[in-house]
Backbone as CSV, one residue per row, in Angstrom:
resi,resn,N_x,N_y,N_z,CA_x,CA_y,CA_z,C_x,C_y,C_z
1,MET,289.524,277.998,86.587,289.454,279.819,86.762,289.994,279.741,87.582
2,THR,290.642,281.301,87.278,291.292,282.299,88.296,291.284,283.226,90.123
3,MET,291.122,283.009,90.617,290.896,283.823,91.736,290.378,285.076,91.445
4,ARG,290.695,285.798,90.774,290.690,287.058,89.879,288.826,287.057,89.549
5,MET,288.907,285.759,88.590,287.389,285.578,88.076,286.248,285.231,88.347
6,LEU,286.532,284.639,89.686,285.865,284.298,90.615,284.892,285.107,91.128
7,ARG,286.502,286.454,91.844,286.072,287.611,92.445,284.916,287.945,91.120
8,ALA,285.472,288.416,89.960,284.355,289.228,89.422,283.208,288.722,89.090
9,SER,282.782,286.861,89.285,282.030,286.644,88.627,280.669,286.948,89.729
10,PHE,281.429,286.595,90.511,280.344,286.844,92.410,280.344,288.347,92.201
11,SER,280.813,289.243,92.018,280.386,290.786,92.413,279.812,291.305,91.437
12,LEU,279.212,290.477,90.095,278.621,290.627,89.224,277.472,289.775,89.348
13,ILE,277.445,288.173,90.142,275.931,288.090,90.435,275.404,289.056,91.674
14,SER,276.392,289.333,92.585,275.898,290.402,93.873,275.262,291.562,93.348
15,ILE,276.208,291.889,92.309,275.210,293.488,91.713,274.087,292.559,90.839
16,ALA,273.535,291.661,90.475,272.374,291.666,89.791,271.099,291.120,90.920
17,VAL,271.588,290.208,91.926,270.597,290.278,92.895,270.400,291.501,93.846
18,LEU,271.360,292.550,93.842,270.555,293.545,94.956,270.152,294.263,93.991
19,LEU,269.954,294.678,92.564,269.222,295.666,91.552,267.773,294.590,91.503
20,ALA,268.023,293.414,91.318,266.443,292.481,91.867,265.742,293.069,92.829
21,CYS,266.403,292.399,94.075,265.763,293.053,95.210,265.110,294.689,95.214
22,MET,266.615,295.649,94.901,265.933,296.986,95.198,264.457,297.019,94.135
23,ALA,264.047,296.913,92.679,263.730,296.862,92.058,262.535,296.319,92.067
24,GLY,262.035,295.474,92.870,260.965,294.806,93.644,260.390,295.211,94.785
25,CYS,261.476,296.476,95.965,261.070,296.900,96.903,260.389,298.431,96.068
26,GLY,261.126,298.927,95.338,260.069,300.085,94.975,259.509,300.435,94.928
27,ALA,258.703,298.767,93.601,257.380,298.624,93.519,256.496,298.708,94.202
28,VAL,256.811,297.744,95.554,256.313,297.981,97.128,256.083,299.350,98.046
29,ILE,257.572,299.360,98.126,257.119,301.209,98.228,255.656,302.322,97.496
30,ALA,256.029,302.066,95.995,254.882,302.599,95.581,253.576,302.696,95.552
31,GLY,253.462,301.385,95.823,252.139,300.727,96.098,251.482,300.808,97.442
32,SER,252.142,300.929,98.376,251.566,301.142,99.845,252.028,302.804,99.836
33,ALA,252.549,303.823,99.182,251.958,304.617,99.945,250.750,305.379,98.686
34,ALA,251.098,304.960,97.906,249.284,304.640,96.850,248.145,304.308,97.982
35,ALA,248.410,303.166,98.587,247.775,302.692,99.233,247.081,303.921,100.554
36,LEU,247.894,304.328,100.874,248.015,305.099,101.906,247.304,306.634,101.897
37,GLY,247.361,307.208,101.074,246.631,308.748,100.671,247.907,309.565,99.663
38,THR,249.097,309.128,99.649,249.775,309.944,99.163,249.408,310.230,97.535
39,TYR,250.676,310.797,97.211,250.651,311.330,95.746,251.733,311.477,95.420
40,VAL,251.707,311.541,93.672,252.689,311.232,92.957,252.533,312.496,91.381
41,TYR,253.692,312.775,91.530,253.918,313.692,90.695,253.963,312.683,89.339
42,ILE,253.343,312.767,87.996,253.471,312.625,87.131,252.969,312.868,85.939
43,ASP,253.624,313.606,84.480,253.382,314.660,83.526,252.799,315.087,83.724
44,GLY,253.010,316.636,84.400,252.454,317.612,85.228,251.006,317.621,86.503
45,GLN,251.131,316.303,86.599,249.914,316.094,86.810,250.193,315.397,88.631
46,THR,249.199,316.213,89.556,249.277,314.480,91.147,248.025,314.074,90.934
47,GLN,248.517,312.535,91.578,247.700,312.050,91.616,247.809,310.986,92.829
48,GLY,246.858,311.035,93.661,246.727,310.413,95.223,245.040,309.580,94.586
49,ASN,245.601,308.537,95.673,244.365,307.154,96.016,243.884,307.655,97.457
50,TYR,242.423,308.258,97.544,242.253,307.905,99.308,241.171,307.202,99.351
51,GLU,240.934,307.135,100.538,240.059,305.637,100.754,238.759,306.981,101.385
52,THR,238.175,307.038,100.679,236.667,307.320,100.882,235.596,307.387,99.844
53,ASP,234.723,308.037,99.960,233.407,307.697,98.907,232.978,309.452,98.394
54,LEU,232.820,308.614,96.862,233.074,310.102,96.018,232.308,311.521,96.935
55,PRO,231.053,311.923,97.278,230.484,312.245,97.993,231.550,313.346,98.934
56,THR,232.471,312.499,99.240,233.123,313.427,100.387,234.173,313.276,99.796
57,ALA,234.873,313.242,98.867,235.821,313.502,98.582,235.589,314.777,97.638
58,PHE,234.399,314.781,96.917,234.433,316.120,96.215,233.958,317.182,96.540
59,ALA,233.234,317.131,98.122,233.219,318.152,99.039,234.236,318.451,99.401
60,ALA,235.676,317.692,100.332,236.841,318.512,100.477,237.384,318.905,99.096
61,SER,237.431,318.235,98.410,237.886,319.170,97.173,237.912,320.906,97.107
62,LEU,235.987,319.967,96.820,235.974,322.278,97.615,236.045,323.135,98.566
63,ASN,236.392,322.537,100.027,236.601,322.933,100.918,238.201,323.211,100.716
64,ALA,238.628,322.595,100.170,240.808,322.853,99.531,240.529,323.961,98.925
65,CYS,239.487,323.900,97.599,239.511,325.239,96.750,238.893,326.490,97.792
66,ALA,237.908,326.470,99.065,238.092,327.473,99.872,239.133,327.743,100.302
67,ASP,239.596,326.956,101.487,240.911,327.412,101.594,241.940,327.875,101.040
68,LEU,242.266,327.576,99.607,243.116,328.089,99.073,243.045,329.151,98.620
69,SER,241.463,329.656,98.239,241.543,330.599,97.476,241.296,330.729,96.384
70,ILE,241.136,329.540,96.059,240.236,329.121,94.057,239.469,329.402,93.960
71,PRO,238.703,330.640,93.207,237.262,330.926,92.842,236.841,329.503,91.823
72,VAL,236.181,328.477,92.025,235.929,327.472,90.968,234.878,327.899,90.466
73,THR,235.479,327.849,88.970,234.643,328.212,87.531,233.698,327.169,87.188
74,ARG,234.125,325.904,88.016,232.464,325.385,87.170,233.065,323.659,88.243
75,GLU,232.063,323.198,87.963,232.075,321.900,88.401,230.923,320.687,88.366
76,THR,231.415,319.835,87.856,230.229,318.276,87.585,230.641,317.141,88.247
77,ARG,229.186,316.499,88.651,229.890,315.410,89.558,228.534,314.546,88.963
78,GLU,229.211,313.392,88.475,228.470,312.258,88.158,228.733,311.036,89.808
79,THR,227.994,309.806,88.619,228.295,308.473,89.939,229.376,308.384,90.092
80,THR,230.810,308.244,89.111,231.723,307.631,89.160,232.764,308.088,89.369
81,SER,232.762,310.004,88.778,233.264,310.634,88.181,232.790,312.054,88.877
82,GLY,234.493,312.844,88.672,233.372,314.349,89.483,235.136,315.456,88.641
83,THR,234.940,316.751,88.537,235.722,317.622,87.926,234.840,318.937,88.407
84,ILE,236.380,319.888,88.722,236.572,320.918,89.548,237.532,321.574,88.669
85,GLU,236.658,322.490,88.693,237.472,323.624,87.602,237.789,325.164,88.139
86,GLY,238.982,325.720,88.362,239.209,327.023,88.742,240.308,327.894,88.353
87,VAL,240.817,329.221,89.129,241.808,329.586,88.924,242.608,329.739,90.049
88,LEU,243.991,329.750,90.097,244.919,330.031,90.964,245.818,330.549,90.474
89,SER,246.282,331.868,91.086,246.969,333.118,90.304,247.533,332.491,88.734
90,GLY,246.046,332.880,88.629,245.789,333.533,87.037,246.455,331.776,86.216
91,ASP,245.864,331.048,86.376,246.776,329.597,85.908,245.092,328.803,86.653
92,ARG,244.992,328.182,85.373,243.696,327.168,85.345,243.985,325.606,85.937
93,VAL,243.530,325.218,87.109,243.367,324.180,88.085,242.124,323.040,87.635
94,HIS,242.677,321.964,87.375,241.846,321.328,87.099,241.674,319.609,88.009
95,ILE,240.819,319.486,88.649,240.786,318.267,89.788,239.709,317.913,89.086
96,SER,240.174,316.199,89.311,239.227,315.169,88.447,239.571,314.399,89.336
97,LEU,238.358,313.755,89.614,237.840,312.680,90.970,237.563,311.293,90.515
98,ASP,237.315,309.598,90.208,237.674,308.594,89.912,237.332,307.696,90.532
99,LEU,236.337,307.249,90.733,236.281,306.025,91.049,236.865,305.014,90.874
100,LYS,237.521,304.439,91.123,238.580,302.936,91.014,238.171,302.024,91.730
101,ALA,237.252,301.679,93.079,237.735,300.673,93.579,235.743,300.690,94.628
102,GLU,235.976,300.348,95.325,234.790,300.855,96.720,235.189,301.561,97.551
103,ASN,234.904,302.532,97.997,235.596,303.311,98.832,237.475,303.815,98.443
104,VAL,237.431,303.399,97.171,238.977,304.291,96.984,238.224,305.060,95.605
105,ILE,239.130,306.792,95.625,238.909,306.999,95.066,239.721,308.257,94.388
106,ARG,240.424,308.161,93.027,242.012,308.591,92.522,241.658,310.167,92.182
107,ILE,242.647,311.363,92.676,242.010,312.474,92.826,243.390,313.338,91.938
108,THR,243.426,313.434,90.851,243.944,313.309,90.344,244.180,315.596,89.662
109,VAL,245.271,316.640,90.226,244.967,317.943,90.463,246.245,318.440,89.651
110,ARG,245.892,318.914,87.511,246.733,319.889,87.296,246.239,321.139,87.703
111,VAL,247.724,321.617,87.712,247.670,323.237,87.903,248.246,323.721,86.744
112,GLY,248.145,324.973,85.770,248.285,324.928,84.465,248.630,324.383,83.666
113,LEU,249.197,325.135,82.318,248.832,324.544,81.239,249.937,323.190,81.144
114,VAL,251.281,323.191,81.207,251.953,322.356,81.719,252.102,322.234,83.268
115,GLY,251.552,321.888,84.122,252.041,321.532,85.766,252.593,322.716,86.246
116,ASN,252.346,322.694,87.786,253.048,323.273,88.908,252.815,322.328,90.143
117,GLU,254.199,321.356,90.291,254.090,320.309,90.825,254.088,321.139,92.318
118,ASN,254.378,321.755,92.786,254.044,322.740,94.203,253.018,322.934,94.396
119,ALA,252.502,324.421,93.305,251.025,323.921,93.557,249.919,322.673,93.504
120,SER,250.083,321.602,92.863,249.384,320.792,93.425,249.433,319.702,94.033
121,ARG,250.526,320.021,94.802,251.098,319.027,96.076,250.240,320.099,97.436
122,ARG,249.942,321.548,97.199,249.228,322.149,97.835,247.408,321.879,97.844
123,ILE,247.607,322.013,96.752,246.319,321.574,96.425,245.648,320.266,96.961
124,HIS,246.523,319.503,96.967,246.104,317.499,97.836,246.548,317.932,99.198
125,SER,247.502,318.855,99.903,247.529,318.778,101.260,246.484,319.345,101.490
126,ALA,245.618,320.003,100.822,244.807,320.981,101.577,243.325,320.020,101.198
127,ILE,242.838,319.052,100.511,241.959,317.858,100.151,242.070,316.956,101.131
128,ALA,243.789,316.473,101.836,243.187,315.142,103.341,242.964,316.339,104.278
129,MET,243.189,317.280,104.148,242.782,317.888,105.300,241.083,317.883,105.730
130,HIS,240.560,317.701,104.754,239.041,317.737,104.895,238.889,316.320,104.806
131,LEU,239.569,315.605,104.507,238.900,313.962,105.033,239.147,313.224,106.029
132,PRO,238.018,312.348,106.419,238.751,311.496,107.252,239.449,310.633,107.318
133,THR,240.392,310.920,108.772,241.461,309.808,108.558,241.398,308.605,108.608
134,PRO,241.634,307.275,107.994,240.996,305.846,107.838,241.825,305.595,109.111
135,ARG,240.788,304.892,109.360,240.923,304.204,111.026,242.146,302.830,111.203
136,PRO,242.367,302.705,111.974,243.509,300.799,111.506,242.803,300.040,111.082
137,GLY,243.128,299.188,110.146,241.977,298.138,110.165,241.604,297.874,108.897
138,ASN,241.372,299.282,108.694,239.957,299.315,107.345,241.040,299.634,105.752
């Protein structure tokens, strides 16, 4: 093998190792973010997991709607899920809450038919303001 071939092989192996490491780190970062109450925008809706119970998350969602002047047109709450619907600037708002594990609630927000990321994130931020801050170690 020539020196040029060795360098090319080393470069390819280095790139492959770096890509493999980056892919794993991304999954770890995304998983950590979800556990901390942050949210992601996917397919026109914003989803986030919160460490709280369903009654607290439902009340926080209703309070967020009031804070943002979103008139609630419909609300339903079951044992493990709930939905809140309203209107923001003429667009339909749909908030769904689902129990994912003990004291872990997934809140999904969609604004409008195809989704509005900024409005959805504002609603999530308002919901988070009404939730208790998780204590370290919990």
